Short mmCIF file of C-alpha atoms and ligand atoms in Angstrom, two decimals:
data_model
loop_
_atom_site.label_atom_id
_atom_site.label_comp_id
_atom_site.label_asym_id
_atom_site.label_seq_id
_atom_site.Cartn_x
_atom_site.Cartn_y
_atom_site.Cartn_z
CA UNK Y 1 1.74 -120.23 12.57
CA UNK Y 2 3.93 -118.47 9.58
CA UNK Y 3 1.98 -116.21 7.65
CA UNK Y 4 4.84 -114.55 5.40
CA UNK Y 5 7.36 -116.66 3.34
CA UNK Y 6 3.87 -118.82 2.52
CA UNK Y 7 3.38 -118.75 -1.76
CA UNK Y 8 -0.29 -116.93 -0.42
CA UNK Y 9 0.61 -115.18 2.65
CA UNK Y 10 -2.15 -114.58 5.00
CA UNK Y 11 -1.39 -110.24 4.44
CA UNK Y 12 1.19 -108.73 2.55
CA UNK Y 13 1.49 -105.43 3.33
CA UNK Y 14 4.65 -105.03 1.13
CA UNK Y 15 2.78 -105.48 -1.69
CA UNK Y 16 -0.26 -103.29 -0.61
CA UNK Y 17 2.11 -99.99 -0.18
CA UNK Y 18 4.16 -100.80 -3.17
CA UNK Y 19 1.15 -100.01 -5.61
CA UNK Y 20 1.06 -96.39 -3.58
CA UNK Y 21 5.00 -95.93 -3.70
CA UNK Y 22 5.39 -92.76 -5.57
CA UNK Y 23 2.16 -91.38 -4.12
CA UNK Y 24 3.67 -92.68 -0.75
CA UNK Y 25 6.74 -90.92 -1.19
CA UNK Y 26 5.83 -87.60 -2.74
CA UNK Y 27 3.38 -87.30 -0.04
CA UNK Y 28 6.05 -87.97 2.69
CA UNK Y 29 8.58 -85.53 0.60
CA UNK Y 30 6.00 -82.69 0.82
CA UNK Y 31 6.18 -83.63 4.73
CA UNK Y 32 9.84 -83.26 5.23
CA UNK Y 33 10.58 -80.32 3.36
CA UNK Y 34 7.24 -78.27 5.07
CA UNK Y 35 9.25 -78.60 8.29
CA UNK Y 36 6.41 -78.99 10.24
CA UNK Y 37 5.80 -82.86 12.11
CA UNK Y 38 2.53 -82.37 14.43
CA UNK Y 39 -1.02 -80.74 14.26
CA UNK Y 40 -0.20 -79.18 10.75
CA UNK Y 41 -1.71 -78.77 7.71
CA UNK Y 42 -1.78 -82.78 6.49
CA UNK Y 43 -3.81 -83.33 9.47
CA UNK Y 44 -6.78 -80.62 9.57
CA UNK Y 45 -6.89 -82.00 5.52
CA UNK Y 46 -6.71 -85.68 6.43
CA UNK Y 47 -9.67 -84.78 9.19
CA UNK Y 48 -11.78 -83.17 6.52
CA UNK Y 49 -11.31 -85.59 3.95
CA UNK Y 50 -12.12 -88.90 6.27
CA UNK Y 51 -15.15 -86.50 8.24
CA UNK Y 52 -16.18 -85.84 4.29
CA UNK Y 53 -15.70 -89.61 3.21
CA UNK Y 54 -17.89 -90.97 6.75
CA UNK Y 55 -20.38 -88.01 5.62
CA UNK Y 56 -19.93 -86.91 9.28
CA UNK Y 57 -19.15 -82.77 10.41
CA UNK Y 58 -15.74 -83.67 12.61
CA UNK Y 59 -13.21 -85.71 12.58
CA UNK Y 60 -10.58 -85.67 15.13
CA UNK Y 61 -6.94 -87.51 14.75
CA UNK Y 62 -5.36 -89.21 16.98
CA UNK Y 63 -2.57 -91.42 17.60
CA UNK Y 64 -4.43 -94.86 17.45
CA UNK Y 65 -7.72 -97.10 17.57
CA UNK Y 66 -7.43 -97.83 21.30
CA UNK Y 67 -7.18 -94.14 21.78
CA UNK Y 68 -9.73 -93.00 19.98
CA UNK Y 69 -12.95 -95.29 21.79
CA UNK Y 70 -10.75 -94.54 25.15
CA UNK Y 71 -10.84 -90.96 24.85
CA UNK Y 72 -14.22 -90.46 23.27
CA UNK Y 73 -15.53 -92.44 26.49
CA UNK Y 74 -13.37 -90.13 28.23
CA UNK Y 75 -14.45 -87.17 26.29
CA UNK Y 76 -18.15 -87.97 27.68
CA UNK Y 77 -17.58 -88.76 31.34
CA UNK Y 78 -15.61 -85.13 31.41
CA UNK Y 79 -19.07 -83.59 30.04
CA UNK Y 80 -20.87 -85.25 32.51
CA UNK Y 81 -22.69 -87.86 30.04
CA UNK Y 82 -21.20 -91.08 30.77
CA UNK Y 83 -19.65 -91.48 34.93
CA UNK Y 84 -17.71 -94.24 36.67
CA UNK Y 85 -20.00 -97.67 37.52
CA UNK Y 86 -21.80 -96.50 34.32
CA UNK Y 87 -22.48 -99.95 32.42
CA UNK Y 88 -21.40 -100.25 28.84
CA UNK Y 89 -23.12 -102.97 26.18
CA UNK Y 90 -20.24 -104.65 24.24
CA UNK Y 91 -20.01 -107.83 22.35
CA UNK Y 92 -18.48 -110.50 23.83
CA UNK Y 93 -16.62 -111.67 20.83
CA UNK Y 94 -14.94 -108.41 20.08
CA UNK Y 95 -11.08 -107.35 20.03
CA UNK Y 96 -9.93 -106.94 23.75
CA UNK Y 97 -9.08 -102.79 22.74
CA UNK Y 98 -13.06 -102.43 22.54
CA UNK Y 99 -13.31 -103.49 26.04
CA UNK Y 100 -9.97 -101.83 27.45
CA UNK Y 101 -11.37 -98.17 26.56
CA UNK Y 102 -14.35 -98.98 29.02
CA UNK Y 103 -12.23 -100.55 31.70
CA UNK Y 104 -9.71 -98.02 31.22
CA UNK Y 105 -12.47 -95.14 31.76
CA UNK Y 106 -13.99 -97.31 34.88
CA UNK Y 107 -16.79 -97.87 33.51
CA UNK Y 108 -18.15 -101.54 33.29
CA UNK Y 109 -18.59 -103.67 30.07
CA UNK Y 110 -21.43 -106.03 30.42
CA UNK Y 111 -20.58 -108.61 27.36
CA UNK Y 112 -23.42 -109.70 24.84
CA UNK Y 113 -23.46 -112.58 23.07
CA UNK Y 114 -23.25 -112.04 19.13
CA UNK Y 115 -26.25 -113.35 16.79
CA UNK Y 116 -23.99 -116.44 15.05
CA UNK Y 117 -25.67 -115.51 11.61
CA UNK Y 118 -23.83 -112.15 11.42
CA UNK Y 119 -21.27 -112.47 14.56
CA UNK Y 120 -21.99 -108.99 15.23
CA UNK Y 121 -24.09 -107.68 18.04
CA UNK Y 122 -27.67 -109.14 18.20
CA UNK Y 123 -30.07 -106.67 19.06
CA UNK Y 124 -32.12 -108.54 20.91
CA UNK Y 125 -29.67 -109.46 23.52
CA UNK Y 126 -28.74 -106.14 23.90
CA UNK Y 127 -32.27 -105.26 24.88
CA UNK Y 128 -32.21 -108.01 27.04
CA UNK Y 129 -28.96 -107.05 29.22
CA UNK Y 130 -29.98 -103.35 29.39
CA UNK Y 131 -30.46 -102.59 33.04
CA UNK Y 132 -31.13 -99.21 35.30
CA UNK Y 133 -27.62 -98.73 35.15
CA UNK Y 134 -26.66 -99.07 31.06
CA UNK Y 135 -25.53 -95.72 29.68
CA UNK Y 136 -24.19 -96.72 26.61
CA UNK Y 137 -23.47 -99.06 23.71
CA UNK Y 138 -19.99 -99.97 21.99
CA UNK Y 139 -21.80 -101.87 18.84
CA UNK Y 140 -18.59 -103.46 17.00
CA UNK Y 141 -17.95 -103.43 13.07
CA UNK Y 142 -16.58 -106.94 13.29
CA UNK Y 143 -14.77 -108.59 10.63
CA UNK Y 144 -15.51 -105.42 8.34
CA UNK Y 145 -19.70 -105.83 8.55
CA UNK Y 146 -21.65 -103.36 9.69
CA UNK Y 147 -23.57 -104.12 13.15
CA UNK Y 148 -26.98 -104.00 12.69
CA UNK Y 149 -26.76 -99.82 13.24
CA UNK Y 150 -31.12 -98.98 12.63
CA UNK Y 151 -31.93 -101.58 15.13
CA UNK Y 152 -29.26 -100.72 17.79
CA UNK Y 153 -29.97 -96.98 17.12
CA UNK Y 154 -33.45 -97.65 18.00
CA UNK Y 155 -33.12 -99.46 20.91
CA UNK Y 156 -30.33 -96.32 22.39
CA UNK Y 157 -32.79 -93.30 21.48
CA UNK Y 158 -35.77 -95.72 23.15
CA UNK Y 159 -33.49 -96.38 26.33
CA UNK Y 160 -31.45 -93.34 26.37
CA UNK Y 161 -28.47 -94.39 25.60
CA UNK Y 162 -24.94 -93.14 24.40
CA UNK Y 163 -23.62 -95.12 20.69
CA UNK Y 164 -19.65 -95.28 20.31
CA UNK Y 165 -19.25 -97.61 17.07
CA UNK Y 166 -16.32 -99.45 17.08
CA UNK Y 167 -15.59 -98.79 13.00
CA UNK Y 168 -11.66 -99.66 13.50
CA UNK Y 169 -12.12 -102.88 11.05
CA UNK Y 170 -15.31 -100.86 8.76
CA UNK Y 171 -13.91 -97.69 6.99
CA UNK Y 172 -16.41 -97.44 4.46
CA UNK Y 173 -19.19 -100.20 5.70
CA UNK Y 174 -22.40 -98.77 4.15
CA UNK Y 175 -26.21 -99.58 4.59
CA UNK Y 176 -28.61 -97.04 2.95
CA UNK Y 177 -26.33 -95.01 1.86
CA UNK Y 178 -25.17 -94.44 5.34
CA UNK Y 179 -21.19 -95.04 6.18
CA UNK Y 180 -19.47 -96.65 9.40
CA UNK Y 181 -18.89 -94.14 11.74
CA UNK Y 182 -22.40 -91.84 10.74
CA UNK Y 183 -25.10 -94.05 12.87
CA UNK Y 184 -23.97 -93.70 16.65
CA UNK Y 185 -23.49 -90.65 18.52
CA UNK Y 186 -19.37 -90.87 18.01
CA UNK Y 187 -17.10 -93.32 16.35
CA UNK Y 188 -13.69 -94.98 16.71
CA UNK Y 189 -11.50 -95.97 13.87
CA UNK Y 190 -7.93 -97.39 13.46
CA UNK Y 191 -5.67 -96.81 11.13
CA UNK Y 192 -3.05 -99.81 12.05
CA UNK Y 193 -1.29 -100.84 9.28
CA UNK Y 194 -3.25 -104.14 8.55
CA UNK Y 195 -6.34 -102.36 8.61
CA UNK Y 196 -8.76 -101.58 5.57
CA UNK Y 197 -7.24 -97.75 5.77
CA UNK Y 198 -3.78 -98.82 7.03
CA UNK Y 199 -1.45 -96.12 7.68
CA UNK Y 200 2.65 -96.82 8.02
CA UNK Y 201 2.45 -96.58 11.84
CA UNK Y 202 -0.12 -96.28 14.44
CA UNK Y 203 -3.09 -93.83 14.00
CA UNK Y 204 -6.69 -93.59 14.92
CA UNK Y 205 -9.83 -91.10 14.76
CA UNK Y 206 -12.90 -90.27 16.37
CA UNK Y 207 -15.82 -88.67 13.80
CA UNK Y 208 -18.90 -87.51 15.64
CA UNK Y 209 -21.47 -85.11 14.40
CA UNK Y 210 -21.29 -83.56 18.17
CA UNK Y 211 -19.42 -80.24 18.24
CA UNK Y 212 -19.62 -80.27 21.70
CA UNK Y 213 -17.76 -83.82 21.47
CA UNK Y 214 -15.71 -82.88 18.73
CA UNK Y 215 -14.03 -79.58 20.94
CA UNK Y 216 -13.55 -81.76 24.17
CA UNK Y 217 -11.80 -84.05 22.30
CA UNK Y 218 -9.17 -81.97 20.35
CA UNK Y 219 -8.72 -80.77 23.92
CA UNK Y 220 -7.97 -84.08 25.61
CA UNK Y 221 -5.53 -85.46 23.14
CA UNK Y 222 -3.18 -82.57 22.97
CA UNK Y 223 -2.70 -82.13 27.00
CA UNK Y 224 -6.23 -80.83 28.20
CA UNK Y 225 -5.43 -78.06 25.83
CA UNK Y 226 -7.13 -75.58 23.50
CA UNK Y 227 -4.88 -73.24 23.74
CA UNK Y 228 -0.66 -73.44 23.86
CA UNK Y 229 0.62 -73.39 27.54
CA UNK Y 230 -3.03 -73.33 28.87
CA UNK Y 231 -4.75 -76.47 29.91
CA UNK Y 232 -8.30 -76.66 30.84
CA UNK Y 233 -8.55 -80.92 31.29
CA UNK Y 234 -5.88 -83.62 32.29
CA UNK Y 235 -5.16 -84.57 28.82
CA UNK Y 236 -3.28 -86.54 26.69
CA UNK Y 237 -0.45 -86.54 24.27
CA UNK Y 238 -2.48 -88.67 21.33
CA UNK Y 239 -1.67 -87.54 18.05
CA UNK Y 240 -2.05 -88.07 14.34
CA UNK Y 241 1.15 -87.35 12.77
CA UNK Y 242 1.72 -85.05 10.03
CA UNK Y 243 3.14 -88.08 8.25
CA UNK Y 244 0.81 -90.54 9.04
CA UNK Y 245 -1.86 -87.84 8.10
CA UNK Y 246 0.14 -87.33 4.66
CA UNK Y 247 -0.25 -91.34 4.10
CA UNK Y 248 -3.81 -91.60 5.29
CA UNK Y 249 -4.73 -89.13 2.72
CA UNK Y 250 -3.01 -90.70 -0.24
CA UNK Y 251 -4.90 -94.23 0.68
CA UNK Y 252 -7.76 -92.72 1.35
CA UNK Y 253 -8.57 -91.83 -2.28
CA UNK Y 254 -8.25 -95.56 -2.89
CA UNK Y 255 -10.35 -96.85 -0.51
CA UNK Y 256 -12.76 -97.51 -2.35
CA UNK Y 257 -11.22 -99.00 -4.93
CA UNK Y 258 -9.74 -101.69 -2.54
CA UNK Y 259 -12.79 -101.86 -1.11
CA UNK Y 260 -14.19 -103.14 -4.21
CA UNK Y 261 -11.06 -105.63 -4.59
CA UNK Y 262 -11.20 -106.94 -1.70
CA UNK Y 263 -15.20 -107.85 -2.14
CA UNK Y 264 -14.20 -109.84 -5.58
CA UNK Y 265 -11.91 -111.88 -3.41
CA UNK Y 266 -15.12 -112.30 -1.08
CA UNK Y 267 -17.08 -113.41 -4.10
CA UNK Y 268 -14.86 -115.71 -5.38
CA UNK Y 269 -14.29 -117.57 -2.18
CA UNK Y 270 -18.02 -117.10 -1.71
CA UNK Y 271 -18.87 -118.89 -5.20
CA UNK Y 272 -15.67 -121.11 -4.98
CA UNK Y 273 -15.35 -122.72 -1.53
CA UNK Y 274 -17.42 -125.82 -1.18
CA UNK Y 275 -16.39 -128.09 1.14
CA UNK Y 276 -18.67 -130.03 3.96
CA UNK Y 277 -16.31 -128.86 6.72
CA UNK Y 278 -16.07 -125.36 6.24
CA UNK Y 279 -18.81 -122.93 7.03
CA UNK Y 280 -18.65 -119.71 5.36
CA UNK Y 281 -20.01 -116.52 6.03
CA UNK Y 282 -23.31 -115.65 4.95
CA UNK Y 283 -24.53 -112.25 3.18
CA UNK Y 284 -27.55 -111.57 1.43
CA UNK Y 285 -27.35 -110.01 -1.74
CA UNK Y 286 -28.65 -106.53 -0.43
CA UNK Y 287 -25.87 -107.09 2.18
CA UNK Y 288 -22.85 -106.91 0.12
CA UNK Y 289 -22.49 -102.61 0.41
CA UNK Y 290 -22.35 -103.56 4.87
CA UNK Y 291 -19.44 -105.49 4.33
CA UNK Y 292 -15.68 -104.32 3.49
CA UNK Y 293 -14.07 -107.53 4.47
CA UNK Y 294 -11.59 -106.67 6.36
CA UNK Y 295 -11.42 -110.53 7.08
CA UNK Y 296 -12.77 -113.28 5.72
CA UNK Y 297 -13.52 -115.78 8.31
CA UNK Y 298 -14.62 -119.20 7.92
CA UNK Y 299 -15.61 -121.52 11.00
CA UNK Y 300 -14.79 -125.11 10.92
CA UNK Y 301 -15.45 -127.86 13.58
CA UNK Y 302 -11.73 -128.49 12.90
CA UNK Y 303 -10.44 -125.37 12.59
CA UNK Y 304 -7.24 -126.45 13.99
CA UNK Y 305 -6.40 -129.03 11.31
CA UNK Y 306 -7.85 -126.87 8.85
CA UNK Y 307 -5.10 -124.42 9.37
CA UNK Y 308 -2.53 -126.75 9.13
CA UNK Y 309 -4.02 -128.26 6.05
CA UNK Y 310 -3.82 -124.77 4.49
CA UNK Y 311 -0.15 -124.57 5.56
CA UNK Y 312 0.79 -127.31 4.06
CA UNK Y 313 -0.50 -126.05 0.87
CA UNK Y 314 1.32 -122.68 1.13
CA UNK Y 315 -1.78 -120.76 2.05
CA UNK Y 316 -1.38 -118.30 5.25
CA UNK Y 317 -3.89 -118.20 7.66
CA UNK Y 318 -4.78 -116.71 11.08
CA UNK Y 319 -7.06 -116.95 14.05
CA UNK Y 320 -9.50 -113.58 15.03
CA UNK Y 321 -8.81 -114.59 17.77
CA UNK Y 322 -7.47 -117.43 19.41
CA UNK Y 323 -8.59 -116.26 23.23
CA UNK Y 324 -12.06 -114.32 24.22
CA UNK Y 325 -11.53 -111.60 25.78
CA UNK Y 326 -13.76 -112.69 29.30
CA UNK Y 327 -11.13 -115.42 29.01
CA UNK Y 328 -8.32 -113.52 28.74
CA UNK Y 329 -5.79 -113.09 31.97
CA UNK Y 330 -6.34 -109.18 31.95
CA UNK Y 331 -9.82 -109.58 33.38
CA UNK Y 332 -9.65 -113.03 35.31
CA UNK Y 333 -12.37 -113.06 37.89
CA UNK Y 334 -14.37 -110.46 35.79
CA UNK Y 335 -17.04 -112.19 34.13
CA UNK Y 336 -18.48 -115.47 35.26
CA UNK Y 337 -21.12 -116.45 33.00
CA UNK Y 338 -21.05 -118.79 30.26
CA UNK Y 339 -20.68 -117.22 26.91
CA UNK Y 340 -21.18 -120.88 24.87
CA UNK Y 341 -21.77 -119.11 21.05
CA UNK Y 342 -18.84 -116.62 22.08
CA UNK Y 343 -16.44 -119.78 22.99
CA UNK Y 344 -17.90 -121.53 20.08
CA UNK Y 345 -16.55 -119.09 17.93
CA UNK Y 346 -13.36 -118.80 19.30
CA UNK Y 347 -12.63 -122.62 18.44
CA UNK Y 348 -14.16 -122.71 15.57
CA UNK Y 349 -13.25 -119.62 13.51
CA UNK Y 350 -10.09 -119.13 11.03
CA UNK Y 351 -9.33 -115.88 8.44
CA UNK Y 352 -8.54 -117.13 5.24
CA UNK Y 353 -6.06 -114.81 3.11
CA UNK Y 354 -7.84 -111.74 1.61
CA UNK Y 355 -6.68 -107.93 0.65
CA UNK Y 356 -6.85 -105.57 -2.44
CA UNK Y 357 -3.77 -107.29 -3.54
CA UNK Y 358 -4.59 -111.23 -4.02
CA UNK Y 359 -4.47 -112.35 -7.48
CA UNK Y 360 -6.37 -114.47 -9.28
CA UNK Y 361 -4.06 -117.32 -8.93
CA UNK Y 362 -3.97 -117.23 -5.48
CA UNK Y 363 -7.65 -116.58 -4.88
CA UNK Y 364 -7.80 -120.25 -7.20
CA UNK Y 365 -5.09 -121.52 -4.57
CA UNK Y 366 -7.13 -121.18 -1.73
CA UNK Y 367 -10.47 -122.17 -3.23
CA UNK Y 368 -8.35 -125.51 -4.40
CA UNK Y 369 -6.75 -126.08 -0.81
CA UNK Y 370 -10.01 -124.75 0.83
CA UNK Y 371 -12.14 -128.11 -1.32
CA UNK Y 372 -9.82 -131.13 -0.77
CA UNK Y 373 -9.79 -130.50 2.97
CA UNK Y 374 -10.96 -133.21 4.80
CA UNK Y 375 -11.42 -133.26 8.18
C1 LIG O 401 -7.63 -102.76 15.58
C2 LIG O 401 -8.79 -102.63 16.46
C3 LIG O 401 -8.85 -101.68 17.50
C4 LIG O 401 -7.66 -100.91 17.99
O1 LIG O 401 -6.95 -100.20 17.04
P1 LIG O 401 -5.40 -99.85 17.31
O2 LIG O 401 -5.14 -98.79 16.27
O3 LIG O 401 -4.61 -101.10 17.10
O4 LIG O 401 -5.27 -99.32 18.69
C5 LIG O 401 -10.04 -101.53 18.19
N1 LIG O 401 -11.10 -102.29 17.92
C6 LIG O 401 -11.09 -103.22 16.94
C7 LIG O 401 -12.34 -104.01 16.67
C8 LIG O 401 -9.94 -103.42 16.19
O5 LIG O 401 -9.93 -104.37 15.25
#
């Protein structure tokens, strides 16, 4: 499937940095010259300003998504919270990273299916596949919506159990006034370049409101190490550049901005898209602060020729994701039990083009292609 070279390509990241160029480049400048690359000044501010923005006490950089719900897993087993056979609650129609950080940590991710209203976690199933052996909960931001946190928070504090959001696709997700990243105990964001807060490389961060946390993990990423040339864990090398930082902080003073962009795309489609084969998402109106749409996902019975359709028309498009994870090769022999809604979705759903930069022509574009599909 071609998403660039398309007259609405499904992301152009091109065009999102451009706007930010001379920020972008002063901010890099002020790098270069300071002669200093790692664990400087542009990250402790970058850590401050994202803690700040979350409305959480720590933030800790490091050098990617994966890394940071890895190590923070990590982080827990090495103070004795979380140990190996532990079980770990994670939704079955997540990105396979979610799931690698608990493998990875030998721990063992019992999948839930997602409630198909939201296609986040449904809390109900979660109670239902806690057992004597559950020790913690990887609740998953999906498509930029925010899980249903007071629910899932109740059910951990009830059970006893550890809360690692997975907030890589929800910087700034809010419900109550409360951010992604400020209900669970800890918190793992990406900063890949496609994401909401995209940096110009890989990058990642944990925020927790845990000092205890918070110390363990600055240890871990930088070699076991608190201090230089002493080493008090088997670390790590994971770290948030001074460069990436430097980036991270310019976007981050947009955020919100494009946050607000990217939800008038939403709105449009929303009003605009009317077609009998195409089922979009659903939000209530006191929804629309949960949700940063980070993608826009439709589901259609035909998903398939629906993407092609939208090809033909010009219109980029891609599939989040083509494979479940429980079906992926990675963990054959795994799981064996059916996960119908989770394979559902996986045939059924397609990401329509959506960012901070889509004009209003294009938005029109899809909503045209989008109505004369038919199946
Ligand atoms: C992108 C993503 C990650 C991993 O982030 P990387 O920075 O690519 O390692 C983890 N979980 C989810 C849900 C993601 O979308």
């Amino acid at each position: 499937m071609t998403t660039s070279g398309l007259p609405v390509p499904f992301l152009d990241l091109k065009q999102i940095n451009a706007h930010y160029r001379e920020e972008l480049i002063a901010a890099c400048t002020r790098v270069i010259d300071s002669g200093w690359y790692i664990a400087g000044e542009e990250l402790v501010a970058f850590e401050q300003e994202f803690a700040t923005y979350c409305g959480v006490q720590h933030c800790i950089g490091v050098a990617n998504g994966l890394d940071a719900l890895t190590l923070t897993l990590r982080a827990w087993k090495t103070l004795g919270r979380l140990k190996e056979g532990d079980e770990v609650l994670v939704p079955a129609n997540t990105y396979i990273a979610s799931i690698l950080a608990i493998t990875e940590n030998r721990l063992v991710p019992v999948l839930t299916e997602p409630d198909p209203r939201t296609l986040n976690v449904d809390p109900e199933r979660i109670e239902a596949a806690v057992t004597g052996r559950t020790r913690a909960i990887v609740p998953v931001h999906l498509y930029g919506r925010l899980a249903d946190m007071p629910a899932i928070m109740e059910i951990a504090s009830r059970r006893g159990l550890l809360v690692l959001e997975d907030a890589a696709q929800a910087h700034g997700a809010g419900r109550d006034g409360r951010r992604a990243g400020s209900w669970g105990d800890a918190a793992g964001f990406s900063f890949y370049p496609g994401k909401n807060l995209g940096a110009l490389g890989d990058a990642g961060a944990v925020v927790t409101n845990n000092t205890e946390l918070a110390d363990r993990l600055r240890a871990l990423r930088n070699y076991g190490s608190h201090e230089k040339y002493h080493h008090d864990f088997q670390g790590v090398n994971s770290r948030l550049d001074e460069i990436q930082a430097a980036m991270l902080r310019v976007k981050l003073r947009h955020l919100d901005e494009d946050i607000r962009l990217r939800r008038r795309v939403a709105k449009a489609y929303l009003d605009g898209i009317a077609c009998p084969d195409i089922v979009l998402p659903r939000l209530a109106d006191e929804e629309w602060d949960a949700h940063v749409w980070h993608l826009f996902v439709v589901q259609s019975e035909h998903r398939d020729l629906l993407q092609s359709h939208l090809e033909r028309s010009g219109i980029g498009s891609l599939i989040h994701y083509p494979v479940a994870p429980h079906r992926q090769t990675a963990y054959s022999g795994y799981w064996n039990e059916p996960l119908p809604v989770t394979e559902a979705l996986h045939r059924n759903v397609l990401s329509l083009p959506i960012g901070p930069s889509i004009g209003a022509r294009e938005i029109d574009a899809v909503v045209a292609a989008c109505n004369c599909f038919i199946a």
